[in-house]
PDB file of C-alpha atoms in Angstrom:
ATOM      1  CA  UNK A   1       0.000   0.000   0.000  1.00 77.00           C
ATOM      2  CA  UNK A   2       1.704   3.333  -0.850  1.00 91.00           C
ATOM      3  CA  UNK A   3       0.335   5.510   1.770  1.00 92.00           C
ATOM      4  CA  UNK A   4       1.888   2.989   4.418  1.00 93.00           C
ATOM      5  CA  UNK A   5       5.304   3.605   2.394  1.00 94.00           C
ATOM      6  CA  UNK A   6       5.079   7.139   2.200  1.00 94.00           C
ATOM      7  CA  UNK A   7       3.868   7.036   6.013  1.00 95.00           C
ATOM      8  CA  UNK A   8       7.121   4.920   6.927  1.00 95.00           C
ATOM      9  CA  UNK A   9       9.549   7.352   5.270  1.00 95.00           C
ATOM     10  CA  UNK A  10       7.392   9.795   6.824  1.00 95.00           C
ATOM     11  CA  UNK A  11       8.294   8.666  10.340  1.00 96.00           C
ATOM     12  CA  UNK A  12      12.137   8.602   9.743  1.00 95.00           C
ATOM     13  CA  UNK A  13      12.551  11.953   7.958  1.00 94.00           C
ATOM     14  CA  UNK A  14      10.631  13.625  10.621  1.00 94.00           C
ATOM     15  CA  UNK A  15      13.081  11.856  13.209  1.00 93.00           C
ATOM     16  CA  UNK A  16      15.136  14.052  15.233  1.00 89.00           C
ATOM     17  CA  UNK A  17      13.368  17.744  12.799  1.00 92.00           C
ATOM     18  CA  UNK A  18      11.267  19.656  15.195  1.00 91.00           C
ATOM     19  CA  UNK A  19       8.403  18.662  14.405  1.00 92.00           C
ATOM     20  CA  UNK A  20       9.659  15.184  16.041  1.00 94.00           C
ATOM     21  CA  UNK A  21       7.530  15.739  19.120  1.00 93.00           C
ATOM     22  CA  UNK A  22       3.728  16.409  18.099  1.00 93.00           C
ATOM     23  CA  UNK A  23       4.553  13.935  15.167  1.00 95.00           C
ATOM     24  CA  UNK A  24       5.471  11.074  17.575  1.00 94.00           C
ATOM     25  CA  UNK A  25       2.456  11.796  19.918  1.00 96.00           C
ATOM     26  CA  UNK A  26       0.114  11.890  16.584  1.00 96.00           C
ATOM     27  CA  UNK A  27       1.500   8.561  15.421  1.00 96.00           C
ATOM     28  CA  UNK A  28       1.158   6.750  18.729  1.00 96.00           C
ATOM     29  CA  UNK A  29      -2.387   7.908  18.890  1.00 95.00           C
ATOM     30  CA  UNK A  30      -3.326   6.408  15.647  1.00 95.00           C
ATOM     31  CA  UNK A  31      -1.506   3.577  15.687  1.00 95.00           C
ATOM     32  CA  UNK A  32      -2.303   2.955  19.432  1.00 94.00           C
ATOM     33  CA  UNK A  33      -6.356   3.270  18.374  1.00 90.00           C
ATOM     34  CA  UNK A  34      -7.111   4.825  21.616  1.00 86.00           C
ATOM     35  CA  UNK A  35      -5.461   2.446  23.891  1.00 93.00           C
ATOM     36  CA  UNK A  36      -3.211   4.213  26.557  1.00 95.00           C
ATOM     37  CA  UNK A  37      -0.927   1.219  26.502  1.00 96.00           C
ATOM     38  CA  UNK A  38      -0.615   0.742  23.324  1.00 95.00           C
ATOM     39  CA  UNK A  39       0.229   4.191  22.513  1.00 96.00           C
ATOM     40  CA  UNK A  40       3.276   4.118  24.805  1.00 97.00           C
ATOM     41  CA  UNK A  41       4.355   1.076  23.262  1.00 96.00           C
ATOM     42  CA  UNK A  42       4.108   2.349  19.907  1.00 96.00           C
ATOM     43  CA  UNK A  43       5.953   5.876  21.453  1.00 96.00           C
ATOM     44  CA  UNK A  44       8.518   3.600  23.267  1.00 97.00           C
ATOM     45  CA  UNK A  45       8.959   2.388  19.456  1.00 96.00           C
ATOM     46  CA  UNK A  46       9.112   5.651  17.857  1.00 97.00           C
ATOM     47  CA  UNK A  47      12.020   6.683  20.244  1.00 96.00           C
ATOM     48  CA  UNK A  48      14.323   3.640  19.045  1.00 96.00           C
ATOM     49  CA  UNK A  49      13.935   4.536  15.855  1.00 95.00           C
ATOM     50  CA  UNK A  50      14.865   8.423  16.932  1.00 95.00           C
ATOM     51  CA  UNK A  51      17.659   6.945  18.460  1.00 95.00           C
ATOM     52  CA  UNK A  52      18.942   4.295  16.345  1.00 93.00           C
ATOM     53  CA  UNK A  53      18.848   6.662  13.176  1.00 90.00           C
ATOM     54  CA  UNK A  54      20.555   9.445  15.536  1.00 90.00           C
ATOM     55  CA  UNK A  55      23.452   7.203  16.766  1.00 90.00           C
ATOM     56  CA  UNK A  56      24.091   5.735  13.473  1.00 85.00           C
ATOM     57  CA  UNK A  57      26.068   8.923  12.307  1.00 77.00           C
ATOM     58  CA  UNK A  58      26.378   9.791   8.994  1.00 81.00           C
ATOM     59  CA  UNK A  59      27.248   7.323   5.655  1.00 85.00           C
ATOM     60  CA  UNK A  60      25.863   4.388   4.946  1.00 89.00           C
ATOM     61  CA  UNK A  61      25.208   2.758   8.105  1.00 89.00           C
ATOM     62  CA  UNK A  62      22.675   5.587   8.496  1.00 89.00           C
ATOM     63  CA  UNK A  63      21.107   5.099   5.433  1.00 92.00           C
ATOM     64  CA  UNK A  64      20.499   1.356   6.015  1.00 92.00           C
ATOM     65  CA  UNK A  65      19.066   1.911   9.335  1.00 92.00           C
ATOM     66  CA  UNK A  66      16.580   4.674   7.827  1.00 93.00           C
ATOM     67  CA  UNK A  67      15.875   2.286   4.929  1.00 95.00           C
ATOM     68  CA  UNK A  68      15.056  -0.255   7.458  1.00 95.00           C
ATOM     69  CA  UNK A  69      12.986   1.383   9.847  1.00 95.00           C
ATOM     70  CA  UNK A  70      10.956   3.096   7.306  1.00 95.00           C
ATOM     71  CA  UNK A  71      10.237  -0.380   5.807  1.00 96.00           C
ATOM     72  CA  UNK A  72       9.309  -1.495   9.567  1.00 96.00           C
ATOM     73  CA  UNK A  73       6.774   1.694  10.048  1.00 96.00           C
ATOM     74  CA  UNK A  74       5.602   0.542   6.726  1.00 96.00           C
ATOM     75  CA  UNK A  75       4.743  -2.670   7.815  1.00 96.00           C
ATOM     76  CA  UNK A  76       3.215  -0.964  11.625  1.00 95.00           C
ATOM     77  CA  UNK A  77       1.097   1.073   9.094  1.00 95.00           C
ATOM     78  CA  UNK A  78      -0.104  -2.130   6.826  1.00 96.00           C
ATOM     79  CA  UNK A  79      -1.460  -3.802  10.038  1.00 95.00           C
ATOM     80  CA  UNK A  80      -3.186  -1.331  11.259  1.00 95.00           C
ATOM     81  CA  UNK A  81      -4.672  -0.979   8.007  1.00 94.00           C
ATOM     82  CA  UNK A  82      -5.563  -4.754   8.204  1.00 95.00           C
ATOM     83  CA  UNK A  83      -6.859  -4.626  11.268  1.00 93.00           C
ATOM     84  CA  UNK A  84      -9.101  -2.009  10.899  1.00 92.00           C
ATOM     85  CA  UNK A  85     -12.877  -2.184   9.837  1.00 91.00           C
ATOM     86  CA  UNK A  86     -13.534  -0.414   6.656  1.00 88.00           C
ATOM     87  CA  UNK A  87     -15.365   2.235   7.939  1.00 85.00           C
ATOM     88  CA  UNK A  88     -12.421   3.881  10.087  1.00 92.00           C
ATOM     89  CA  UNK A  89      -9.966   2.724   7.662  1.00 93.00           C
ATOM     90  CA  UNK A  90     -10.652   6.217   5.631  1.00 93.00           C
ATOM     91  CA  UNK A  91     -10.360   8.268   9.087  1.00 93.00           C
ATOM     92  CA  UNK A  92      -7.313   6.491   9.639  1.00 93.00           C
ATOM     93  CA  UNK A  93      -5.675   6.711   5.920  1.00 94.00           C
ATOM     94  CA  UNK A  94      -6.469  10.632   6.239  1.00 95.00           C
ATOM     95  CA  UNK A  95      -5.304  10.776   9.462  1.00 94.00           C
ATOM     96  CA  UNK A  96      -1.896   9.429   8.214  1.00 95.00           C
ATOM     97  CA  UNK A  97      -2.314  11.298   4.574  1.00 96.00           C
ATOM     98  CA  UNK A  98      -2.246  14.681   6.853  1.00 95.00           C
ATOM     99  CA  UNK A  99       0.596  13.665   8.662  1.00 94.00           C
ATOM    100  CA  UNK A 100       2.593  12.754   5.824  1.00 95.00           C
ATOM    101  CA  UNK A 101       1.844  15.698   4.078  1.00 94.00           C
ATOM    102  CA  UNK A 102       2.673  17.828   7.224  1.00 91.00           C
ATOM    103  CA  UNK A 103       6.108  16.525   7.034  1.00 91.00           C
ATOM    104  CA  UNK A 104       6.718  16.791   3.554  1.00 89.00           C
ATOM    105  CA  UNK A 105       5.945  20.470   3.673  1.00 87.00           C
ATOM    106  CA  UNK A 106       8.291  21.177   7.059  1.00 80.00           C
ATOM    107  CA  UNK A 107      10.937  19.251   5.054  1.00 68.00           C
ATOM    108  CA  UNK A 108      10.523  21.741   1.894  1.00 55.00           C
ATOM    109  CA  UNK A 109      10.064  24.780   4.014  1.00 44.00           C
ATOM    110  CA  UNK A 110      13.811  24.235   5.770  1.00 43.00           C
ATOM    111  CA  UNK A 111      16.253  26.174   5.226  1.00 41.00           C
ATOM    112  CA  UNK A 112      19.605  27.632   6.781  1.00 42.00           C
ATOM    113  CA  UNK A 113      20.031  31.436   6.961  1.00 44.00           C
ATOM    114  CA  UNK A 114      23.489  32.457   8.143  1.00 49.00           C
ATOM    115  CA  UNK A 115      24.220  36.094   8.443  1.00 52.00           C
ATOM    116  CA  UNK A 116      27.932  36.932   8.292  1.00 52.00           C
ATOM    117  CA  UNK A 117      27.411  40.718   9.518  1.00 59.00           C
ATOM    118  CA  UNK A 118      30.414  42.370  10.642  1.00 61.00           C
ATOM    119  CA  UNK A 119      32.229  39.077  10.574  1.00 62.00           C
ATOM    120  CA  UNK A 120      36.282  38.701   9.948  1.00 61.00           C
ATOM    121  CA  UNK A 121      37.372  35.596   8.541  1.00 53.00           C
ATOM    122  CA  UNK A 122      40.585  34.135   9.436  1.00 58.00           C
ATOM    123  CA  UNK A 123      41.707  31.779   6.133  1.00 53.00           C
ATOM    124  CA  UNK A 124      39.480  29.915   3.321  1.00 52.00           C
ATOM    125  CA  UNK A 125      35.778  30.298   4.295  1.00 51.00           C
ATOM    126  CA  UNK A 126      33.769  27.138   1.877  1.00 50.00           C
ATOM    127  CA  UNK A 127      30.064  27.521   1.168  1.00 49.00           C
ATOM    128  CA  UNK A 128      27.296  27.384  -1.666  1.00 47.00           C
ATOM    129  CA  UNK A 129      24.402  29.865  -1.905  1.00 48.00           C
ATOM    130  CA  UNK A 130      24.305  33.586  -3.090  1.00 52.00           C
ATOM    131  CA  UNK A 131      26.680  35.983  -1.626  1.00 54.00           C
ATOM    132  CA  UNK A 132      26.134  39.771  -1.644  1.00 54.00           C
ATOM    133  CA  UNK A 133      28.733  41.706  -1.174  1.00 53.00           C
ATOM    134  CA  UNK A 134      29.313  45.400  -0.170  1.00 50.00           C
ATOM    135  CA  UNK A 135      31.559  47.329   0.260  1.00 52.00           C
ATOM    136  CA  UNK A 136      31.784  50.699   2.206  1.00 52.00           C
ATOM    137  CA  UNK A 137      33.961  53.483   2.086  1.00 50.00           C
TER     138      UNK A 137
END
């Protein structure tokens, strides 16, 4: 189902953003269906994957852990798919749509901003971006 793989990618590239927090409550509350202990299950899962991802570093070790807890999320999101009666299945699948789309926009919206003001540089400085320069006499 491709909104349970878009919903799995979903939950690792929102790991460690800031919108980390309200989207780990949301996803424990719909994958937990209302059920206090199975929403802290599913948030005790949600912070392994927070902290596998974070500890992995950078390179390809990283990758393979996103890859595979994306595909694991995936699968989290299939069941509860499956075990759902048809009629909430469309709450739940927009539910999961919003949140999906919620991170895809944060994710476009980002952006770094550094303001050099007044700034001496002691040797090379190495960037990419546009660079206005003035000059004052």
């Amino acid at each position: 189902m491709v909104l349970a793989s878009t919903g799995g990618g979903a939950v690792v590239q929102a790991a460690g953003t800031d919108a980390w927090q309200g989207f780990r409550g949301r996803v424990a509350r719909l994958v937990g269906r209302g059920d206090a202990a199975r929403e802290q299950v599913e948030l005790e899962r949600l912070d392994r994957t927070l902290a596998e991802v974070e500890a992995a570093g950078d390179g390809q070790e990283r990758e393979r852990l996103r890859v595979a807890h994306a595909a694991a999320w995936q699968a989290r999101f299939e069941a509860l798919f499956e075990e759902t009666a048809e009629p909430d299945r469309e709450r739940i699948a927009a539910e999961l749509e919003s949140l999906v789309s919620e991170i895809a926009a944060a994710g476009e919206a980002a952006h770094v901003h550094n303001d050099f003001r007044n700034a001496t540089f002691q040797g090379p400085v190495l960037g990419s971006g546009t660079q206005n320069n003035h000059y004052h006499r």
